[in-house]
mmCIF file of C-alpha atoms in Angstrom:
data_model
loop_
_atom_site.group_PDB
_atom_site.id
_atom_site.type_symbol
_atom_site.label_atom_id
_atom_site.label_comp_id
_atom_site.label_asym_id
_atom_site.label_seq_id
_atom_site.Cartn_x
_atom_site.Cartn_y
_atom_site.Cartn_z
ATOM 1 C CA MET A 604 8.782 22.634 -3.344
ATOM 2 C CA SER A 605 6.401 20.989 -0.939
ATOM 3 C CA ILE A 606 2.722 21.906 -0.686
ATOM 4 C CA GLU A 607 2.647 20.878 2.972
ATOM 5 C CA THR A 608 2.803 24.447 4.266
ATOM 6 C CA SER A 609 -0.099 25.544 2.073
ATOM 7 C CA ARG A 610 -2.597 23.207 3.727
ATOM 8 C CA THR A 611 -4.009 23.139 7.218
ATOM 9 C CA HIS A 612 -5.193 20.212 9.291
ATOM 10 C CA LYS A 613 -8.920 19.771 9.807
ATOM 11 C CA THR A 614 -9.713 18.907 13.366
ATOM 12 C CA SER A 615 -12.606 16.469 12.916
ATOM 13 C CA TYR A 616 -14.861 14.762 10.393
ATOM 14 C CA ASP A 617 -18.372 15.997 9.727
ATOM 15 C CA ALA A 618 -21.223 13.730 10.753
ATOM 16 C CA GLU A 619 -21.755 12.243 7.286
ATOM 17 C CA THR A 620 -18.070 11.459 6.741
ATOM 18 C CA HIS A 621 -17.710 10.081 10.268
ATOM 19 C CA ALA A 622 -20.677 7.746 9.726
ATOM 20 C CA ARG A 623 -19.262 6.520 6.410
ATOM 21 C CA LEU A 624 -15.794 5.902 7.864
ATOM 22 C CA THR A 625 -17.340 4.142 10.839
ATOM 23 C CA ALA A 626 -19.307 1.779 8.609
ATOM 24 C CA ASP A 627 -16.222 0.987 6.521
ATOM 25 C CA SER A 628 -14.136 0.513 9.660
ATOM 26 C CA ASP A 629 -16.682 -1.917 11.084
ATOM 27 C CA THR A 630 -16.317 -3.942 7.880
ATOM 28 C CA ILE A 631 -12.537 -3.967 8.290
ATOM 29 C CA VAL A 632 -12.613 -4.871 11.983
ATOM 30 C CA ALA A 633 -14.928 -7.828 11.276
ATOM 31 C CA ARG A 634 -12.113 -9.480 9.298
ATOM 32 C CA TYR A 635 -9.910 -9.924 12.361
ATOM 33 C CA PRO A 636 -10.126 -11.947 15.579
ATOM 34 C CA GLN A 637 -9.049 -8.869 17.577
ATOM 35 C CA ALA A 638 -10.110 -5.346 16.688
ATOM 36 C CA ARG A 639 -6.680 -3.724 17.055
ATOM 37 C CA SER A 640 -5.396 -5.931 14.214
ATOM 38 C CA ALA A 641 -7.465 -3.756 11.872
ATOM 39 C CA LEU A 642 -5.237 -0.713 12.434
ATOM 40 C CA LEU A 643 -3.111 -1.048 9.280
ATOM 41 C CA PRO A 644 -6.011 -1.127 6.791
ATOM 42 C CA MET A 645 -7.840 1.528 8.798
ATOM 43 C CA LEU A 646 -4.866 3.864 8.360
ATOM 44 C CA HIS A 647 -5.159 3.330 4.613
ATOM 45 C CA LEU A 648 -8.877 4.080 4.940
ATOM 46 C CA VAL A 649 -8.396 7.479 6.592
ATOM 47 C CA GLN A 650 -5.615 8.161 4.101
ATOM 48 C CA SER A 651 -8.115 7.554 1.296
ATOM 49 C CA GLU A 652 -10.267 10.264 2.849
ATOM 50 C CA ASP A 653 -7.662 12.929 3.593
ATOM 51 C CA GLY A 654 -4.851 12.076 1.192
ATOM 52 C CA TYR A 655 -2.540 11.399 4.121
ATOM 53 C CA VAL A 656 -2.751 10.128 7.696
ATOM 54 C CA SER A 657 -4.019 13.313 9.286
ATOM 55 C CA PRO A 658 -4.305 14.130 13.000
ATOM 56 C CA ARG A 659 -8.065 13.645 12.772
ATOM 57 C CA GLY A 660 -7.497 10.316 11.022
ATOM 58 C CA ILE A 661 -5.232 9.179 13.846
ATOM 59 C CA ALA A 662 -7.797 10.285 16.416
ATOM 60 C CA PHE A 663 -10.558 8.443 14.545
ATOM 61 C CA CYS A 664 -8.568 5.174 14.413
ATOM 62 C CA ALA A 665 -7.669 5.451 18.089
ATOM 63 C CA ALA A 666 -11.257 6.054 19.178
ATOM 64 C CA HIS A 667 -12.669 3.288 16.979
ATOM 65 C CA LEU A 668 -10.164 0.664 18.132
ATOM 66 C CA GLY A 669 -9.843 1.700 21.763
ATOM 67 C CA LEU A 670 -6.188 2.667 21.369
ATOM 68 C CA SER A 671 -4.289 5.770 22.357
ATOM 69 C CA THR A 672 -3.288 8.277 19.693
ATOM 70 C CA ALA A 673 0.328 7.554 20.652
ATOM 71 C CA GLU A 674 -0.116 3.889 19.743
ATOM 72 C CA VAL A 675 -1.672 4.773 16.395
ATOM 73 C CA SER A 676 1.000 7.368 15.638
ATOM 74 C CA ALA A 677 3.734 4.847 16.408
ATOM 75 C CA VAL A 678 2.396 2.583 13.660
ATOM 76 C CA ALA A 679 1.699 5.384 11.189
ATOM 77 C CA THR A 680 5.253 6.720 11.464
ATOM 78 C CA PHE A 681 6.849 3.284 11.052
ATOM 79 C CA TYR A 682 5.609 2.441 7.529
ATOM 80 C CA THR A 683 6.495 4.617 4.553
ATOM 81 C CA GLN A 684 3.191 4.011 2.743
ATOM 82 C CA TYR A 685 1.478 6.106 5.405
ATOM 83 C CA LYS A 686 2.013 9.779 4.608
ATOM 84 C CA ARG A 687 2.218 12.314 7.422
ATOM 85 C CA HIS A 688 1.713 15.301 5.157
ATOM 86 C CA PRO A 689 -0.582 15.866 2.148
ATOM 87 C CA ASN A 690 0.334 13.627 -0.769
ATOM 88 C CA GLY A 691 -0.034 14.381 -4.459
ATOM 89 C CA THR A 692 -2.684 12.879 -6.690
ATOM 90 C CA TYR A 693 -0.012 10.494 -7.941
ATOM 91 C CA THR A 694 2.940 8.996 -6.119
ATOM 92 C CA VAL A 695 5.719 8.436 -8.647
ATOM 93 C CA GLY A 696 8.216 5.987 -7.199
ATOM 94 C CA VAL A 697 11.584 5.489 -8.875
ATOM 95 C CA CYS A 698 13.435 2.324 -7.902
ATOM 96 C CA THR A 699 17.088 3.054 -7.102
ATOM 97 C CA ASN A 700 17.937 -0.302 -5.573
ATOM 98 C CA THR A 701 20.929 -2.223 -6.921
ATOM 99 C CA LEU A 702 19.683 -3.713 -10.194
ATOM 100 C CA CYS A 703 17.460 -0.809 -11.198
ATOM 101 C CA ALA A 704 20.225 1.622 -10.251
ATOM 102 C CA ILE A 705 22.846 0.066 -12.518
ATOM 103 C CA MET A 706 20.260 -0.273 -15.311
ATOM 104 C CA GLY A 707 19.497 3.448 -15.178
ATOM 105 C CA GLY A 708 17.349 4.036 -12.103
ATOM 106 C CA ASP A 709 19.732 6.595 -10.617
ATOM 107 C CA ALA A 710 19.743 8.562 -13.877
ATOM 108 C CA ILE A 711 15.923 8.452 -14.003
ATOM 109 C CA TRP A 712 15.701 9.717 -10.428
ATOM 110 C CA GLU A 713 18.095 12.602 -10.979
ATOM 111 C CA ASP A 714 16.380 13.619 -14.219
ATOM 112 C CA LEU A 715 12.862 13.494 -12.739
ATOM 113 C CA SER A 716 13.910 15.341 -9.607
ATOM 114 C CA ASP A 717 15.406 18.139 -11.692
ATOM 115 C CA HIS A 718 12.474 18.158 -14.124
ATOM 116 C CA LEU A 719 9.801 18.346 -11.415
ATOM 117 C CA GLY A 720 11.773 20.545 -9.042
ATOM 118 C CA VAL A 721 11.186 18.300 -6.022
ATOM 119 C CA GLY A 722 13.179 15.802 -3.996
ATOM 120 C CA HIS A 723 12.291 12.605 -2.175
ATOM 121 C CA ASP A 724 8.796 12.615 -0.615
ATOM 122 C CA GLU A 725 8.151 16.129 -1.880
ATOM 123 C CA THR A 726 5.142 17.252 -3.894
ATOM 124 C CA THR A 727 4.973 19.542 -6.886
ATOM 125 C CA ASP A 728 3.360 22.941 -6.357
ATOM 126 C CA ASP A 729 0.286 21.924 -8.362
ATOM 127 C CA GLY A 730 -0.311 18.969 -6.029
ATOM 128 C CA VAL A 731 -0.215 16.416 -8.833
ATOM 129 C CA ILE A 732 2.976 14.405 -8.203
ATOM 130 C CA THR A 733 4.749 13.285 -5.062
ATOM 131 C CA LEU A 734 8.172 11.938 -6.018
ATOM 132 C CA GLU A 735 9.735 9.072 -4.105
ATOM 133 C CA ARG A 736 13.009 7.215 -4.217
ATOM 134 C CA VAL A 737 11.968 3.587 -3.711
ATOM 135 C CA GLU A 738 14.272 0.847 -2.465
ATOM 136 C CA CYS A 739 12.665 -1.951 -4.478
ATOM 137 C CA ASN A 740 9.581 -2.252 -6.644
ATOM 138 C CA ALA A 741 9.882 -6.077 -6.735
ATOM 139 C CA ALA A 742 10.175 -6.114 -10.523
ATOM 140 C CA CYS A 743 13.881 -6.647 -11.130
ATOM 141 C CA ASP A 744 13.176 -8.553 -14.346
ATOM 142 C CA TYR A 745 11.889 -5.279 -15.853
ATOM 143 C CA ALA A 746 14.565 -2.919 -14.513
ATOM 144 C CA PRO A 747 14.622 0.015 -14.372
ATOM 145 C CA VAL A 748 11.088 0.352 -13.045
ATOM 146 C CA VAL A 749 8.949 3.335 -12.106
ATOM 147 C CA MET A 750 5.617 2.977 -10.317
ATOM 148 C CA VAL A 751 2.662 5.354 -10.284
ATOM 149 C CA ASN A 752 0.396 4.677 -7.300
ATOM 150 C CA TRP A 753 1.847 1.140 -7.271
ATOM 151 C CA GLU A 754 1.137 0.405 -10.929
ATOM 152 C CA PHE A 755 4.126 -0.795 -12.982
ATOM 153 C CA PHE A 756 5.874 1.148 -15.713
ATOM 154 C CA ASP A 757 8.681 -1.157 -16.845
ATOM 155 C CA ASN A 758 11.961 -0.727 -18.714
ATOM 156 C CA GLN A 759 11.996 3.025 -18.247
ATOM 157 C CA THR A 760 14.491 5.633 -19.443
ATOM 158 C CA PRO A 761 14.922 9.240 -18.325
ATOM 159 C CA ASP A 762 13.015 10.355 -21.416
ATOM 160 C CA SER A 763 10.095 7.955 -20.969
ATOM 161 C CA ALA A 764 9.826 8.701 -17.246
ATOM 162 C CA ARG A 765 9.832 12.441 -17.930
ATOM 163 C CA GLN A 766 7.075 11.993 -20.514
ATOM 164 C CA LEU A 767 5.090 9.927 -18.013
ATOM 165 C CA ALA A 768 5.334 12.708 -15.437
ATOM 166 C CA ASP A 769 4.343 15.321 -18.034
ATOM 167 C CA ASP A 770 1.289 13.268 -19.044
ATOM 168 C CA LEU A 771 0.202 12.940 -15.421
ATOM 169 C CA THR A 772 0.622 16.669 -14.898
ATOM 170 C CA ALA A 773 -1.398 17.408 -18.048
ATOM 171 C CA GLY A 774 -4.212 15.122 -16.919
ATOM 172 C CA LYS A 775 -3.678 12.633 -19.726
ATOM 173 C CA ALA A 776 -4.534 8.957 -19.272
ATOM 174 C CA VAL A 777 -1.507 6.714 -18.804
ATOM 175 C CA VAL A 778 -1.475 2.941 -19.221
ATOM 176 C CA PRO A 779 0.685 0.757 -16.953
ATOM 177 C CA THR A 780 2.937 -1.868 -18.532
ATOM 178 C CA ARG A 781 1.294 -4.604 -16.492
ATOM 179 C CA GLY A 782 -1.669 -4.887 -14.179
ATOM 180 C CA ALA A 783 -4.635 -2.545 -14.332
ATOM 181 C CA ASP A 784 -5.557 -0.776 -17.559
ATOM 182 C CA SER A 785 -5.282 2.658 -15.957
ATOM 183 C CA VAL A 786 -3.857 4.507 -12.977
ATOM 184 C CA CYS A 787 -6.208 5.625 -10.229
ATOM 185 C CA SER A 788 -5.585 8.435 -7.752
ATOM 186 C CA PHE A 789 -3.591 8.106 -4.546
ATOM 187 C CA LYS A 790 -6.793 8.321 -2.505
ATOM 188 C CA GLU A 791 -8.468 5.636 -4.595
ATOM 189 C CA MET A 792 -5.456 3.350 -4.274
ATOM 190 C CA SER A 793 -5.404 3.901 -0.518
ATOM 191 C CA ARG A 794 -8.979 2.628 -0.344
ATOM 192 C CA VAL A 795 -7.934 -0.491 -2.274
ATOM 193 C CA LEU A 796 -5.098 -1.025 0.213
ATOM 194 C CA ALA A 797 -7.695 -0.741 2.974
ATOM 195 C CA GLY A 798 -9.281 -3.858 1.499
ATOM 196 C CA PHE A 799 -12.061 -2.469 -0.681
ATOM 197 C CA GLY A 800 -11.771 -3.729 -4.248
ATOM 198 C CA ASP A 801 -12.188 -1.435 -7.219
ATOM 199 C CA GLY A 802 -12.987 -4.145 -9.765
ATOM 200 C CA ARG A 803 -9.634 -3.861 -11.546
ATOM 201 C CA ALA A 804 -7.831 -6.868 -10.079
ATOM 202 C CA ASP A 805 -8.115 -8.983 -13.225
ATOM 203 C CA GLU A 806 -7.277 -6.288 -15.739
ATOM 204 C CA GLY A 807 -4.224 -6.335 -17.979
ATOM 205 C CA VAL A 808 -1.176 -8.563 -17.998
ATOM 206 C CA GLY A 809 0.019 -10.050 -14.732
ATOM 207 C CA ALA A 810 3.266 -11.980 -15.101
ATOM 208 C CA GLY A 811 4.986 -11.154 -18.391
ATOM 209 C CA VAL A 812 7.529 -13.087 -20.470
ATOM 210 C CA PRO A 813 10.631 -12.174 -18.393
ATOM 211 C CA THR A 814 8.903 -13.218 -15.177
ATOM 212 C CA LEU A 815 7.793 -16.571 -16.594
ATOM 213 C CA ARG A 816 11.044 -17.385 -18.396
ATOM 214 C CA GLY A 817 12.310 -19.591 -15.567
ATOM 215 C CA VAL A 818 9.051 -21.537 -15.388
ATOM 216 C CA ALA A 819 9.066 -22.063 -19.164
ATOM 217 C CA LEU A 820 12.649 -23.318 -19.065
ATOM 218 C CA ALA A 821 11.903 -25.699 -16.202
ATOM 219 C CA ARG A 822 8.938 -27.156 -18.055
ATOM 220 C CA ALA A 823 10.919 -27.517 -21.270
ATOM 221 C CA GLU A 824 13.718 -29.330 -19.446
ATOM 222 C CA GLY A 825 11.403 -31.374 -17.227
ATOM 223 C CA TRP A 826 12.788 -29.875 -14.030
ATOM 224 C CA THR A 827 10.742 -30.224 -10.845
ATOM 225 C CA ALA A 828 11.296 -29.155 -7.289
ATOM 226 C CA PRO A 829 12.160 -31.915 -4.800
ATOM 227 C CA ASP A 830 9.469 -32.996 -2.384
ATOM 228 C CA PHE A 831 9.600 -31.292 0.976
ATOM 229 C CA PRO A 832 10.694 -33.920 3.559
ATOM 230 C CA GLY A 833 7.770 -35.118 5.630
ATOM 231 C CA ALA A 834 5.269 -32.846 3.894
ATOM 232 C CA THR A 835 2.736 -35.625 3.345
ATOM 233 C CA ALA A 836 3.213 -37.230 6.724
ATOM 234 C CA SER A 837 2.905 -33.981 8.665
ATOM 235 C CA ALA A 838 -0.444 -33.238 7.097
ATOM 236 C CA GLY A 839 -1.948 -36.401 8.545
ATOM 237 C CA ALA A 840 -4.291 -38.877 6.972
ATOM 238 C CA GLY A 841 -7.354 -37.324 5.451
ATOM 239 C CA THR A 842 -6.136 -33.774 6.043
ATOM 240 C CA THR A 843 -6.655 -31.205 3.305
ATOM 241 C CA VAL A 844 -3.939 -28.618 2.919
ATOM 242 C CA PRO A 845 -5.575 -25.149 2.957
ATOM 243 C CA ALA A 846 -5.517 -23.405 -0.411
ATOM 244 C CA VAL A 847 -4.275 -19.842 -0.594
ATOM 245 C CA GLY A 848 -7.266 -17.562 -1.048
ATOM 246 C CA GLY A 849 -9.653 -20.363 -0.187
ATOM 247 C CA GLU A 850 -12.375 -20.415 2.415
ATOM 248 C CA GLN A 851 -9.747 -20.922 5.123
ATOM 249 C CA SER A 852 -8.256 -17.461 4.524
ATOM 250 C CA SER A 853 -8.437 -14.814 7.241
ATOM 251 C CA ALA A 854 -10.952 -12.841 5.173
ATOM 252 C CA GLU A 855 -13.425 -15.700 5.578
ATOM 253 C CA ARG A 856 -12.702 -16.388 9.231
ATOM 254 C CA PRO A 857 -15.403 -15.426 11.747
ATOM 255 C CA ALA A 858 -14.606 -12.293 13.707
ATOM 256 C CA THR A 859 -14.594 -14.344 16.917
ATOM 257 C CA THR A 860 -13.777 -18.015 17.377
ATOM 258 C CA PRO A 861 -13.892 -20.211 20.501
ATOM 259 C CA ALA A 862 -10.126 -19.850 20.841
ATOM 260 C CA ASP A 863 -10.436 -16.072 20.981
ATOM 261 C CA VAL A 864 -12.727 -16.166 24.032
ATOM 262 C CA SER A 865 -11.004 -18.941 25.956
ATOM 263 C CA PRO A 866 -9.818 -18.148 29.528
ATOM 264 C CA ALA A 867 -6.195 -18.071 28.322
ATOM 265 C CA ALA A 868 -7.029 -15.678 25.494
ATOM 266 C CA GLU A 869 -9.024 -13.410 27.800
ATOM 267 C CA GLN A 870 -6.152 -13.329 30.305
ATOM 268 C CA LYS A 871 -3.660 -12.473 27.557
ATOM 269 C CA LYS A 872 -5.925 -9.731 26.233
ATOM 270 C CA GLN A 873 -6.332 -8.290 29.711
ATOM 271 C CA SER A 874 -2.571 -8.222 30.194
ATOM 272 C CA THR A 875 -2.189 -6.404 26.897
ATOM 273 C CA ASP A 876 -4.891 -3.889 27.780
ATOM 274 C CA ASP A 877 -3.277 -3.235 31.174
ATOM 275 C CA ALA A 878 -0.010 -2.400 29.438
ATOM 276 C CA LYS A 879 -1.516 0.142 27.057
ATOM 277 C CA GLU A 880 -0.847 3.794 27.456
ATOM 278 C CA SER A 881 -3.944 5.454 28.844
#
């Protein structure tokens, strides 16, 4: 059964919460050349406050970014990570895509659904678990995989997945197979997805043995990838190729650059603004 009908929407944030969300939103907006580009992480931010993208969260994002609520709602309803009704403390996602399915994912899903008494995107009566059928958890080398708030639990079986759900319901600590050393709440994970680190990025094992098997084989056999045609020439003499995560990343880019305030950019922005729904 869903807990959606047992909760009511709050119409606005109190002054203290509004001030805190505004300060966090200003931090998010400063990462982007144009403010409206901050909408996706801001939706995660309001979700970290309410446990879902609430009507007041949509109104807050719209007001802060100068958008209409219709524009914000269009984005929030497009992506499945944004919840339009109250979510549980833990989202348990069972991969039922091709490889996980044939390795036992379908059996895990059916067993968990029966055990918890909920279907896809439904929440248990105690508000602890929202169950999801996930298309792909991007961990085929560990199939079948279950995720709890996007933390990996690899090589699962119906029995192990049922025990995992029971431990979450009982409030017991669970340890992911890889990644962080613990599982945080859905609200806490939503804040991480909004771009605010929780200090757990370097915990645990990242890529395990199955993931690195191809790299190990290539090194043992002396295999290398062919050079990309023209890669050196296209870079130009004396040009440094930007490093991923380096100072050239968007997180380090000034909020406004000369290109953003050029006549052409201003004209394009004006055309976009004129086309917005008022």
